[in-house]
JSON list of C-alpha atoms in Angstrom, two decimals:
[
{"chain": "A", "resi": 134, "resn": "MET", "atom": "CA", "xyz": [207.22, 9.40, -7.03]},
{"chain": "A", "resi": 135, "resn": "LEU", "atom": "CA", "xyz": [205.81, 12.89, -7.07]},
{"chain": "A", "resi": 136, "resn": "ARG", "atom": "CA", "xyz": [203.04, 11.68, -9.93]},
{"chain": "A", "resi": 137, "resn": "PRO", "atom": "CA", "xyz": [201.31, 8.55, -8.02]},
{"chain": "A", "resi": 138, "resn": "ALA", "atom": "CA", "xyz": [201.18, 10.92, -4.78]},
{"chain": "A", "resi": 139, "resn": "LEU", "atom": "CA", "xyz": [199.58, 13.93, -6.27]},
{"chain": "A", "resi": 140, "resn": "ARG", "atom": "CA", "xyz": [197.24, 11.38, -8.33]},
{"chain": "A", "resi": 141, "resn": "ARG", "atom": "CA", "xyz": [196.70, 8.90, -3.78]},
{"chain": "A", "resi": 142, "resn": "LEU", "atom": "CA", "xyz": [195.72, 12.12, -2.67]},
{"chain": "A", "resi": 143, "resn": "ARG", "atom": "CA", "xyz": [193.34, 13.28, -5.68]},
{"chain": "A", "resi": 144, "resn": "TRP", "atom": "CA", "xyz": [192.15, 10.27, -4.97]},
{"chain": "A", "resi": 145, "resn": "GLU", "atom": "CA", "xyz": [191.71, 10.18, -1.26]},
{"chain": "A", "resi": 146, "resn": "ALA", "atom": "CA", "xyz": [190.26, 14.13, -1.05]},
{"chain": "A", "resi": 147, "resn": "VAL", "atom": "CA", "xyz": [187.22, 12.54, -3.52]},
{"chain": "A", "resi": 148, "resn": "ALA", "atom": "CA", "xyz": [186.29, 9.43, -1.17]},
{"chain": "A", "resi": 149, "resn": "ALA", "atom": "CA", "xyz": [186.47, 11.70, 1.87]},
{"chain": "A", "resi": 150, "resn": "TYR", "atom": "CA", "xyz": [184.18, 14.62, 0.61]},
{"chain": "A", "resi": 151, "resn": "GLY", "atom": "CA", "xyz": [181.97, 11.61, -0.54]},
{"chain": "A", "resi": 152, "resn": "LEU", "atom": "CA", "xyz": [181.84, 10.21, 2.72]},
{"chain": "A", "resi": 153, "resn": "VAL", "atom": "CA", "xyz": [180.63, 12.73, 4.13]},
{"chain": "A", "resi": 154, "resn": "LEU", "atom": "CA", "xyz": [177.67, 13.44, 1.63]},
{"chain": "A", "resi": 155, "resn": "ALA", "atom": "CA", "xyz": [177.24, 9.45, 2.14]},
{"chain": "A", "resi": 156, "resn": "ALA", "atom": "CA", "xyz": [177.05, 10.51, 6.28]},
{"chain": "A", "resi": 157, "resn": "ALA", "atom": "CA", "xyz": [174.19, 13.34, 5.28]},
{"chain": "A", "resi": 158, "resn": "ALA", "atom": "CA", "xyz": [172.91, 11.53, 2.54]},
{"chain": "A", "resi": 159, "resn": "LEU", "atom": "CA", "xyz": [172.35, 8.09, 5.42]},
{"chain": "A", "resi": 160, "resn": "ALA", "atom": "CA", "xyz": [170.76, 10.57, 8.28]},
{"chain": "A", "resi": 161, "resn": "TYR", "atom": "CA", "xyz": [168.52, 12.70, 6.16]},
{"chain": "A", "resi": 162, "resn": "LEU", "atom": "CA", "xyz": [167.13, 11.02, 3.01]},
{"chain": "A", "resi": 163, "resn": "PRO", "atom": "CA", "xyz": [165.16, 7.56, 4.46]},
{"chain": "A", "resi": 164, "resn": "LEU", "atom": "CA", "xyz": [162.30, 9.34, 5.10]},
{"chain": "A", "resi": 165, "resn": "VAL", "atom": "CA", "xyz": [162.58, 11.77, 3.05]},
{"chain": "A", "resi": 166, "resn": "GLY", "atom": "CA", "xyz": [159.70, 11.70, 1.47]},
{"chain": "A", "resi": 167, "resn": "GLN", "atom": "CA", "xyz": [157.24, 11.14, 4.57]},
{"chain": "A", "resi": 168, "resn": "LEU", "atom": "CA", "xyz": [157.62, 14.59, 6.32]},
{"chain": "A", "resi": 169, "resn": "GLY", "atom": "CA", "xyz": [155.97, 17.80, 5.81]},
{"chain": "A", "resi": 170, "resn": "PHE", "atom": "CA", "xyz": [155.56, 21.05, 7.29]},
{"chain": "A", "resi": 171, "resn": "TYR", "atom": "CA", "xyz": [156.27, 21.30, 11.20]},
{"chain": "A", "resi": 172, "resn": "ASN", "atom": "CA", "xyz": [157.09, 23.47, 14.47]},
{"chain": "A", "resi": 173, "resn": "ASP", "atom": "CA", "xyz": [158.07, 27.16, 12.68]},
{"chain": "A", "resi": 174, "resn": "ASP", "atom": "CA", "xyz": [157.47, 26.24, 9.51]},
{"chain": "A", "resi": 175, "resn": "TRP", "atom": "CA", "xyz": [153.99, 28.40, 9.34]},
{"chain": "A", "resi": 176, "resn": "PHE", "atom": "CA", "xyz": [155.39, 31.32, 8.13]},
{"chain": "A", "resi": 177, "resn": "THR", "atom": "CA", "xyz": [155.23, 29.90, 4.06]},
{"chain": "A", "resi": 178, "resn": "LEU", "atom": "CA", "xyz": [151.40, 28.78, 4.57]},
{"chain": "A", "resi": 179, "resn": "VAL", "atom": "CA", "xyz": [150.60, 32.57, 6.55]},
{"chain": "A", "resi": 180, "resn": "SER", "atom": "CA", "xyz": [152.28, 34.35, 3.52]},
{"chain": "A", "resi": 181, "resn": "LYS", "atom": "CA", "xyz": [149.98, 32.43, 1.50]},
{"chain": "A", "resi": 182, "resn": "VAL", "atom": "CA", "xyz": [146.55, 32.78, 3.01]},
{"chain": "A", "resi": 183, "resn": "SER", "atom": "CA", "xyz": [147.04, 36.31, 4.62]},
{"chain": "A", "resi": 184, "resn": "ASN", "atom": "CA", "xyz": [148.39, 37.81, 1.57]},
{"chain": "A", "resi": 185, "resn": "VAL", "atom": "CA", "xyz": [151.42, 39.68, 3.87]},
{"chain": "A", "resi": 186, "resn": "GLY", "atom": "CA", "xyz": [154.77, 38.84, 1.46]},
{"chain": "A", "resi": 187, "resn": "LEU", "atom": "CA", "xyz": [157.32, 37.37, 3.97]},
{"chain": "A", "resi": 188, "resn": "LEU", "atom": "CA", "xyz": [159.04, 39.96, 3.77]},
{"chain": "A", "resi": 189, "resn": "ARG", "atom": "CA", "xyz": [156.82, 42.43, 5.09]},
{"chain": "A", "resi": 190, "resn": "MET", "atom": "CA", "xyz": [155.97, 39.54, 7.80]},
{"chain": "A", "resi": 191, "resn": "HIS", "atom": "CA", "xyz": [160.18, 39.71, 8.77]},
{"chain": "A", "resi": 192, "resn": "VAL", "atom": "CA", "xyz": [160.59, 43.65, 7.64]},
{"chain": "A", "resi": 193, "resn": "ILE", "atom": "CA", "xyz": [160.93, 44.02, 11.63]},
{"chain": "A", "resi": 194, "resn": "ASP", "atom": "CA", "xyz": [163.72, 42.09, 12.92]},
{"chain": "A", "resi": 195, "resn": "ARG", "atom": "CA", "xyz": [165.83, 40.45, 9.97]},
{"chain": "A", "resi": 196, "resn": "PRO", "atom": "CA", "xyz": [164.67, 41.75, 6.58]},
{"chain": "A", "resi": 197, "resn": "VAL", "atom": "CA", "xyz": [167.66, 40.27, 4.27]},
{"chain": "A", "resi": 198, "resn": "MET", "atom": "CA", "xyz": [166.24, 37.10, 6.28]},
{"chain": "A", "resi": 199, "resn": "GLY", "atom": "CA", "xyz": [162.74, 37.93, 4.84]},
{"chain": "A", "resi": 200, "resn": "LEU", "atom": "CA", "xyz": [164.55, 38.48, 1.75]},
{"chain": "A", "resi": 201, "resn": "VAL", "atom": "CA", "xyz": [165.86, 34.98, 1.56]},
{"chain": "A", "resi": 202, "resn": "TYR", "atom": "CA", "xyz": [162.92, 33.27, 1.89]},
{"chain": "A", "resi": 203, "resn": "THR", "atom": "CA", "xyz": [160.86, 35.85, -0.67]},
{"chain": "A", "resi": 204, "resn": "ILE", "atom": "CA", "xyz": [163.54, 33.95, -3.04]},
{"chain": "A", "resi": 205, "resn": "THR", "atom": "CA", "xyz": [163.27, 30.43, -2.01]},
{"chain": "A", "resi": 206, "resn": "TYR", "atom": "CA", "xyz": [159.34, 30.70, -1.21]},
{"chain": "A", "resi": 207, "resn": "ARG", "atom": "CA", "xyz": [159.13, 31.51, -4.57]},
{"chain": "A", "resi": 208, "resn": "LEU", "atom": "CA", "xyz": [161.70, 28.60, -6.03]},
{"chain": "A", "resi": 209, "resn": "LEU", "atom": "CA", "xyz": [159.93, 25.94, -3.92]},
{"chain": "A", "resi": 210, "resn": "GLY", "atom": "CA", "xyz": [156.55, 26.82, -4.18]},
{"chain": "A", "resi": 211, "resn": "ASP", "atom": "CA", "xyz": [154.61, 24.89, -1.02]},
{"chain": "A", "resi": 212, "resn": "SER", "atom": "CA", "xyz": [155.64, 21.63, -1.74]},
{"chain": "A", "resi": 213, "resn": "PRO", "atom": "CA", "xyz": [157.74, 19.50, 1.13]},
{"chain": "A", "resi": 214, "resn": "LEU", "atom": "CA", "xyz": [159.91, 17.37, -0.24]},
{"chain": "A", "resi": 215, "resn": "GLY", "atom": "CA", "xyz": [161.54, 20.58, -2.44]},
{"chain": "A", "resi": 216, "resn": "TRP", "atom": "CA", "xyz": [161.60, 22.44, 0.96]},
{"chain": "A", "resi": 217, "resn": "HIS", "atom": "CA", "xyz": [163.69, 19.11, 2.87]},
{"chain": "A", "resi": 218, "resn": "LEU", "atom": "CA", "xyz": [165.66, 18.48, -0.57]},
{"chain": "A", "resi": 219, "resn": "PHE", "atom": "CA", "xyz": [166.80, 22.16, -0.86]},
{"chain": "A", "resi": 220, "resn": "SER", "atom": "CA", "xyz": [167.64, 22.44, 2.56]},
{"chain": "A", "resi": 221, "resn": "PHE", "atom": "CA", "xyz": [169.92, 18.97, 3.08]},
{"chain": "A", "resi": 222, "resn": "VAL", "atom": "CA", "xyz": [171.55, 19.87, -0.50]},
{"chain": "A", "resi": 223, "resn": "VAL", "atom": "CA", "xyz": [172.73, 23.66, 1.74]},
{"chain": "A", "resi": 224, "resn": "ARG", "atom": "CA", "xyz": [173.78, 21.33, 5.10]},
{"chain": "A", "resi": 225, "resn": "ALA", "atom": "CA", "xyz": [175.77, 18.94, 2.62]},
{"chain": "A", "resi": 226, "resn": "LEU", "atom": "CA", "xyz": [177.34, 22.05, 1.13]},
{"chain": "A", "resi": 227, "resn": "GLY", "atom": "CA", "xyz": [178.36, 23.12, 4.09]},
{"chain": "A", "resi": 228, "resn": "GLY", "atom": "CA", "xyz": [179.70, 20.17, 5.37]},
{"chain": "A", "resi": 229, "resn": "LEU", "atom": "CA", "xyz": [181.99, 19.70, 2.42]},
{"chain": "A", "resi": 230, "resn": "ALA", "atom": "CA", "xyz": [182.98, 23.40, 3.03]},
{"chain": "A", "resi": 231, "resn": "PHE", "atom": "CA", "xyz": [184.14, 22.38, 7.41]},
{"chain": "A", "resi": 232, "resn": "LEU", "atom": "CA", "xyz": [185.88, 19.47, 5.59]},
{"chain": "A", "resi": 233, "resn": "TRP", "atom": "CA", "xyz": [187.76, 21.82, 3.36]},
{"chain": "A", "resi": 234, "resn": "LEU", "atom": "CA", "xyz": [188.11, 23.97, 6.29]},
{"chain": "A", "resi": 235, "resn": "LEU", "atom": "CA", "xyz": [189.28, 21.82, 7.98]},
{"chain": "A", "resi": 236, "resn": "ARG", "atom": "CA", "xyz": [191.99, 20.66, 5.18]},
{"chain": "A", "resi": 237, "resn": "LEU", "atom": "CA", "xyz": [193.34, 24.67, 5.14]},
{"chain": "A", "resi": 238, "resn": "VAL", "atom": "CA", "xyz": [194.20, 24.97, 8.57]},
{"chain": "A", "resi": 239, "resn": "TRP", "atom": "CA", "xyz": [195.48, 20.94, 9.06]},
{"chain": "A", "resi": 240, "resn": "PRO", "atom": "CA", "xyz": [196.40, 20.37, 6.21]},
{"chain": "A", "resi": 241, "resn": "GLY", "atom": "CA", "xyz": [198.10, 16.94, 7.29]},
{"chain": "A", "resi": 242, "resn": "GLN", "atom": "CA", "xyz": [195.40, 15.29, 9.59]},
{"chain": "A", "resi": 243, "resn": "ARG", "atom": "CA", "xyz": [193.26, 14.04, 6.72]},
{"chain": "A", "resi": 244, "resn": "ARG", "atom": "CA", "xyz": [191.49, 11.38, 8.80]},
{"chain": "A", "resi": 245, "resn": "MET", "atom": "CA", "xyz": [190.51, 13.35, 11.70]},
{"chain": "A", "resi": 246, "resn": "THR", "atom": "CA", "xyz": [189.09, 16.11, 9.82]},
{"chain": "A", "resi": 247, "resn": "LEU", "atom": "CA", "xyz": [187.31, 13.37, 7.97]},
{"chain": "A", "resi": 248, "resn": "ALA", "atom": "CA", "xyz": [186.52, 11.97, 11.10]},
{"chain": "A", "resi": 249, "resn": "ALA", "atom": "CA", "xyz": [184.95, 15.78, 12.10]},
{"chain": "A", "resi": 250, "resn": "ALA", "atom": "CA", "xyz": [183.63, 16.72, 9.27]},
{"chain": "A", "resi": 251, "resn": "CYS", "atom": "CA", "xyz": [181.72, 13.27, 9.45]},
{"chain": "A", "resi": 252, "resn": "LEU", "atom": "CA", "xyz": [179.87, 14.05, 12.61]},
{"chain": "A", "resi": 253, "resn": "PHE", "atom": "CA", "xyz": [179.64, 18.60, 11.91]},
{"chain": "A", "resi": 254, "resn": "ILE", "atom": "CA", "xyz": [177.34, 16.87, 9.03]},
{"chain": "A", "resi": 255, "resn": "ILE", "atom": "CA", "xyz": [174.71, 15.51, 11.37]},
{"chain": "A", "resi": 256, "resn": "TYR", "atom": "CA", "xyz": [175.81, 17.13, 14.24]},
{"chain": "A", "resi": 257, "resn": "PRO", "atom": "CA", "xyz": [174.59, 20.21, 15.69]},
{"chain": "A", "resi": 258, "resn": "GLY", "atom": "CA", "xyz": [170.86, 21.07, 14.59]},
{"chain": "A", "resi": 259, "resn": "PHE", "atom": "CA", "xyz": [170.04, 17.28, 13.52]},
{"chain": "A", "resi": 260, "resn": "LEU", "atom": "CA", "xyz": [166.56, 18.12, 14.87]},
{"chain": "A", "resi": 261, "resn": "GLN", "atom": "CA", "xyz": [166.24, 21.37, 12.91]},
{"chain": "A", "resi": 262, "resn": "GLN", "atom": "CA", "xyz": [166.83, 19.16, 9.76]},
{"chain": "A", "resi": 263, "resn": "PRO", "atom": "CA", "xyz": [163.30, 18.18, 9.53]},
{"chain": "A", "resi": 264, "resn": "GLY", "atom": "CA", "xyz": [162.41, 21.69, 9.71]},
{"chain": "A", "resi": 265, "resn": "ALA", "atom": "CA", "xyz": [163.54, 22.74, 6.81]},
{"chain": "A", "resi": 266, "resn": "ASN", "atom": "CA", "xyz": [161.41, 24.95, 5.61]},
{"chain": "A", "resi": 267, "resn": "ASN", "atom": "CA", "xyz": [161.57, 27.14, 8.06]},
{"chain": "A", "resi": 268, "resn": "PHE", "atom": "CA", "xyz": [165.48, 26.69, 9.34]},
{"chain": "A", "resi": 269, "resn": "SER", "atom": "CA", "xyz": [166.52, 26.61, 5.51]},
{"chain": "A", "resi": 270, "resn": "ASN", "atom": "CA", "xyz": [167.54, 30.33, 5.80]},
{"chain": "A", "resi": 271, "resn": "HIS", "atom": "CA", "xyz": [169.43, 29.32, 9.10]},
{"chain": "A", "resi": 272, "resn": "PHE", "atom": "CA", "xyz": [171.42, 26.59, 6.50]},
{"chain": "A", "resi": 273, "resn": "ILE", "atom": "CA", "xyz": [171.77, 29.03, 4.24]},
{"chain": "A", "resi": 274, "resn": "ALA", "atom": "CA", "xyz": [173.45, 31.61, 6.56]},
{"chain": "A", "resi": 275, "resn": "PHE", "atom": "CA", "xyz": [175.65, 28.95, 8.19]},
{"chain": "A", "resi": 276, "resn": "PHE", "atom": "CA", "xyz": [176.72, 28.22, 4.83]},
{"chain": "A", "resi": 277, "resn": "LEU", "atom": "CA", "xyz": [177.72, 31.33, 3.49]},
{"chain": "A", "resi": 278, "resn": "GLY", "atom": "CA", "xyz": [179.16, 31.78, 6.72]},
{"chain": "A", "resi": 279, "resn": "LEU", "atom": "CA", "xyz": [181.26, 28.73, 6.49]},
{"chain": "A", "resi": 280, "resn": "SER", "atom": "CA", "xyz": [181.99, 29.73, 2.17]},
{"chain": "A", "resi": 281, "resn": "SER", "atom": "CA", "xyz": [183.55, 33.56, 3.78]},
{"chain": "A", "resi": 282, "resn": "LEU", "atom": "CA", "xyz": [186.04, 31.57, 6.80]},
{"chain": "A", "resi": 283, "resn": "VAL", "atom": "CA", "xyz": [186.96, 28.46, 4.07]},
{"chain": "A", "resi": 284, "resn": "LEU", "atom": "CA", "xyz": [187.59, 32.06, 1.15]},
{"chain": "A", "resi": 285, "resn": "GLY", "atom": "CA", "xyz": [190.14, 33.49, 4.40]},
{"chain": "A", "resi": 286, "resn": "VAL", "atom": "CA", "xyz": [192.39, 30.82, 4.63]},
{"chain": "A", "resi": 287, "resn": "LYS", "atom": "CA", "xyz": [192.27, 30.35, 1.65]},
{"chain": "A", "resi": 288, "resn": "ALA", "atom": "CA", "xyz": [193.22, 33.25, 0.49]},
{"chain": "A", "resi": 289, "resn": "LEU", "atom": "CA", "xyz": [195.81, 33.10, 4.54]},
{"chain": "A", "resi": 290, "resn": "ARG", "atom": "CA", "xyz": [197.92, 30.48, 2.49]},
{"chain": "A", "resi": 291, "resn": "SER", "atom": "CA", "xyz": [197.78, 32.40, -0.97]},
{"chain": "A", "resi": 292, "resn": "SER", "atom": "CA", "xyz": [200.47, 34.11, -2.62]},
{"chain": "A", "resi": 293, "resn": "PRO", "atom": "CA", "xyz": [200.10, 37.66, -2.67]},
{"chain": "A", "resi": 294, "resn": "GLY", "atom": "CA", "xyz": [198.74, 38.73, -6.14]},
{"chain": "A", "resi": 295, "resn": "ALA", "atom": "CA", "xyz": [194.82, 39.68, -7.83]},
{"chain": "A", "resi": 296, "resn": "GLY", "atom": "CA", "xyz": [193.60, 35.93, -6.86]},
{"chain": "A", "resi": 297, "resn": "ARG", "atom": "CA", "xyz": [194.28, 36.62, -2.84]},
{"chain": "A", "resi": 298, "resn": "LEU", "atom": "CA", "xyz": [192.31, 40.35, -2.78]},
{"chain": "A", "resi": 299, "resn": "VAL", "atom": "CA", "xyz": [189.11, 38.67, -4.84]},
{"chain": "A", "resi": 300, "resn": "MET", "atom": "CA", "xyz": [189.74, 35.88, -1.90]},
{"chain": "A", "resi": 301, "resn": "ILE", "atom": "CA", "xyz": [189.59, 38.24, 0.44]},
{"chain": "A", "resi": 302, "resn": "ALA", "atom": "CA", "xyz": [187.20, 40.29, -1.41]},
{"chain": "A", "resi": 303, "resn": "LEU", "atom": "CA", "xyz": [184.59, 38.19, -1.32]},
{"chain": "A", "resi": 304, "resn": "SER", "atom": "CA", "xyz": [185.01, 36.86, 1.73]},
{"chain": "A", "resi": 305, "resn": "ALA", "atom": "CA", "xyz": [184.43, 40.14, 4.17]},
{"chain": "A", "resi": 306, "resn": "GLY", "atom": "CA", "xyz": [181.53, 41.08, 1.33]},
{"chain": "A", "resi": 307, "resn": "LEU", "atom": "CA", "xyz": [179.95, 37.37, 2.87]},
{"chain": "A", "resi": 308, "resn": "VAL", "atom": "CA", "xyz": [180.51, 38.72, 6.01]},
{"chain": "A", "resi": 309, "resn": "LEU", "atom": "CA", "xyz": [178.45, 41.70, 4.95]},
{"chain": "A", "resi": 310, "resn": "VAL", "atom": "CA", "xyz": [175.13, 39.35, 4.29]},
{"chain": "A", "resi": 311, "resn": "TYR", "atom": "CA", "xyz": [175.37, 35.91, 6.35]},
{"chain": "A", "resi": 312, "resn": "PRO", "atom": "CA", "xyz": [175.05, 37.83, 10.08]},
{"chain": "A", "resi": 313, "resn": "LEU", "atom": "CA", "xyz": [172.01, 39.88, 8.98]},
{"chain": "A", "resi": 314, "resn": "ILE", "atom": "CA", "xyz": [170.37, 36.53, 7.90]},
{"chain": "A", "resi": 315, "resn": "TYR", "atom": "CA", "xyz": [170.47, 35.44, 11.15]},
{"chain": "A", "resi": 316, "resn": "GLU", "atom": "CA", "xyz": [172.33, 37.43, 13.45]},
{"chain": "A", "resi": 317, "resn": "ALA", "atom": "CA", "xyz": [173.48, 34.16, 15.88]},
{"chain": "A", "resi": 318, "resn": "MET", "atom": "CA", "xyz": [176.01, 33.45, 13.59]},
{"chain": "A", "resi": 319, "resn": "ILE", "atom": "CA", "xyz": [178.33, 37.02, 13.94]},
{"chain": "A", "resi": 320, "resn": "GLY", "atom": "CA", "xyz": [179.99, 34.05, 16.31]},
{"chain": "A", "resi": 321, "resn": "LEU", "atom": "CA", "xyz": [182.07, 32.37, 13.28]},
{"chain": "A", "resi": 322, "resn": "GLU", "atom": "CA", "xyz": [184.05, 35.55, 13.28]},
{"chain": "A", "resi": 323, "resn": "GLY", "atom": "CA", "xyz": [185.69, 34.58, 16.84]},
{"chain": "A", "resi": 324, "resn": "LEU", "atom": "CA", "xyz": [186.25, 31.32, 15.09]},
{"chain": "A", "resi": 325, "resn": "ARG", "atom": "CA", "xyz": [187.88, 32.90, 12.07]},
{"chain": "A", "resi": 326, "resn": "LEU", "atom": "CA", "xyz": [190.50, 34.61, 14.63]},
{"chain": "A", "resi": 327, "resn": "MET", "atom": "CA", "xyz": [190.84, 31.05, 16.00]},
{"chain": "A", "resi": 328, "resn": "LEU", "atom": "CA", "xyz": [191.55, 29.64, 13.03]},
{"chain": "A", "resi": 329, "resn": "TYR", "atom": "CA", "xyz": [193.85, 32.66, 11.41]},
{"chain": "A", "resi": 330, "resn": "TRP", "atom": "CA", "xyz": [196.00, 32.55, 14.94]},
{"chain": "A", "resi": 331, "resn": "VAL", "atom": "CA", "xyz": [196.30, 28.64, 14.18]},
{"chain": "A", "resi": 332, "resn": "VAL", "atom": "CA", "xyz": [197.08, 28.85, 10.60]},
{"chain": "A", "resi": 333, "resn": "LEU", "atom": "CA", "xyz": [200.16, 32.24, 10.64]},
{"chain": "A", "resi": 334, "resn": "HIS", "atom": "CA", "xyz": [201.48, 30.44, 13.13]},
{"chain": "A", "resi": 335, "resn": "PRO", "atom": "CA", "xyz": [203.84, 32.94, 14.50]},
{"chain": "A", "resi": 336, "resn": "ALA", "atom": "CA", "xyz": [207.20, 31.96, 15.55]},
{"chain": "A", "resi": 337, "resn": "GLU", "atom": "CA", "xyz": [207.41, 30.57, 18.89]},
{"chain": "A", "resi": 338, "resn": "LYS", "atom": "CA", "xyz": [210.83, 33.58, 19.60]},
{"chain": "A", "resi": 339, "resn": "GLN", "atom": "CA", "xyz": [207.94, 36.65, 18.59]},
{"chain": "A", "resi": 340, "resn": "THR", "atom": "CA", "xyz": [206.04, 38.03, 21.46]},
{"chain": "A", "resi": 341, "resn": "LEU", "atom": "CA", "xyz": [202.70, 38.48, 22.33]},
{"chain": "A", "resi": 342, "resn": "LYS", "atom": "CA", "xyz": [202.21, 42.01, 21.08]},
{"chain": "A", "resi": 343, "resn": "THR", "atom": "CA", "xyz": [203.90, 40.62, 17.34]},
{"chain": "A", "resi": 344, "resn": "ARG", "atom": "CA", "xyz": [201.55, 38.25, 17.03]},
{"chain": "A", "resi": 345, "resn": "VAL", "atom": "CA", "xyz": [198.48, 39.98, 18.09]},
{"chain": "A", "resi": 346, "resn": "ARG", "atom": "CA", "xyz": [199.73, 42.73, 15.41]},
{"chain": "A", "resi": 347, "resn": "SER", "atom": "CA", "xyz": [200.47, 39.80, 12.60]},
{"chain": "A", "resi": 348, "resn": "LEU", "atom": "CA", "xyz": [196.60, 38.41, 13.15]},
{"chain": "A", "resi": 349, "resn": "ALA", "atom": "CA", "xyz": [195.46, 42.14, 13.01]},
{"chain": "A", "resi": 350, "resn": "LEU", "atom": "CA", "xyz": [196.90, 43.04, 9.99]},
{"chain": "A", "resi": 351, "resn": "GLN", "atom": "CA", "xyz": [195.04, 40.46, 8.90]},
{"chain": "A", "resi": 352, "resn": "VAL", "atom": "CA", "xyz": [191.84, 40.39, 9.75]},
{"chain": "A", "resi": 353, "resn": "TRP", "atom": "CA", "xyz": [191.44, 43.76, 10.10]},
{"chain": "A", "resi": 354, "resn": "PRO", "atom": "CA", "xyz": [189.34, 43.42, 5.78]},
{"chain": "A", "resi": 355, "resn": "TYR", "atom": "CA", "xyz": [186.55, 41.34, 8.28]},
{"chain": "A", "resi": 356, "resn": "LEU", "atom": "CA", "xyz": [186.33, 42.72, 11.01]},
{"chain": "A", "resi": 357, "resn": "ALA", "atom": "CA", "xyz": [185.54, 46.66, 9.39]},
{"chain": "A", "resi": 358, "resn": "ALA", "atom": "CA", "xyz": [182.54, 44.61, 8.18]},
{"chain": "A", "resi": 359, "resn": "LEU", "atom": "CA", "xyz": [181.84, 43.12, 10.92]},
{"chain": "A", "resi": 360, "resn": "VAL", "atom": "CA", "xyz": [181.73, 46.58, 12.53]},
{"chain": "A", "resi": 361, "resn": "GLY", "atom": "CA", "xyz": [180.09, 47.69, 10.38]},
{"chain": "A", "resi": 362, "resn": "VAL", "atom": "CA", "xyz": [177.28, 44.79, 10.39]},
{"chain": "A", "resi": 363, "resn": "VAL", "atom": "CA", "xyz": [176.56, 45.72, 13.70]},
{"chain": "A", "resi": 364, "resn": "ALA", "atom": "CA", "xyz": [176.39, 49.43, 13.57]},
{"chain": "A", "resi": 365, "resn": "TRP", "atom": "CA", "xyz": [174.32, 49.07, 11.05]},
{"chain": "A", "resi": 366, "resn": "ARG", "atom": "CA", "xyz": [172.12, 46.38, 13.02]},
{"chain": "A", "resi": 367, "resn": "LEU", "atom": "CA", "xyz": [172.40, 48.73, 16.71]},
{"chain": "A", "resi": 368, "resn": "PHE", "atom": "CA", "xyz": [172.44, 52.50, 15.08]},
{"chain": "A", "resi": 369, "resn": "ILE", "atom": "CA", "xyz": [170.34, 52.62, 11.40]},
{"chain": "A", "resi": 370, "resn": "PHE", "atom": "CA", "xyz": [168.20, 49.80, 11.40]}
]
């Protein structure tokens, strides 16, 4: 009885992730070959004609974004199609990470989490997808932030041991990266607090003080990384 049930769950998960990818493909790929560069996609063109590198362009406000942009440009070049496909892949990975995150927090809500992930892969940011060149940086930061949340919640649901410590270290390490690509993503750390509160699910007899202390014991590595990022941004950079 157990094996058929596990097999059904496995196939359901494969189908769910496949549906999220299908929703993304239907939303973004039908006309992808006709898209070009739009709006703020001028950075790479200016870099090429002015001989001023993307890193130098961004060093005054977002040097980590400039580094990511430089690496991406070296890989993709000047082809609009390459940028659009790359941004689609990153966004799709973010949608898969979001579904994984939801199912870690609410493992019994398969239909709800699937519906939420299918909506998420399209909104928010549907109108930003055609600006694939410039917004690729945002999609990368968003994917890394979601990956940090996935690793953190996965660690929270794992037994103590080396594997859990590795997941915590990787999750906290990503906190040192993704807000520096695009600082607005820092709000994901507020989401982390809410998700951890749900996952920890303290017993009703516990006091609020006990619940807060339990939460603090779990989130301090990420808060420490976040404080380091904010301190560097405000007082050093």
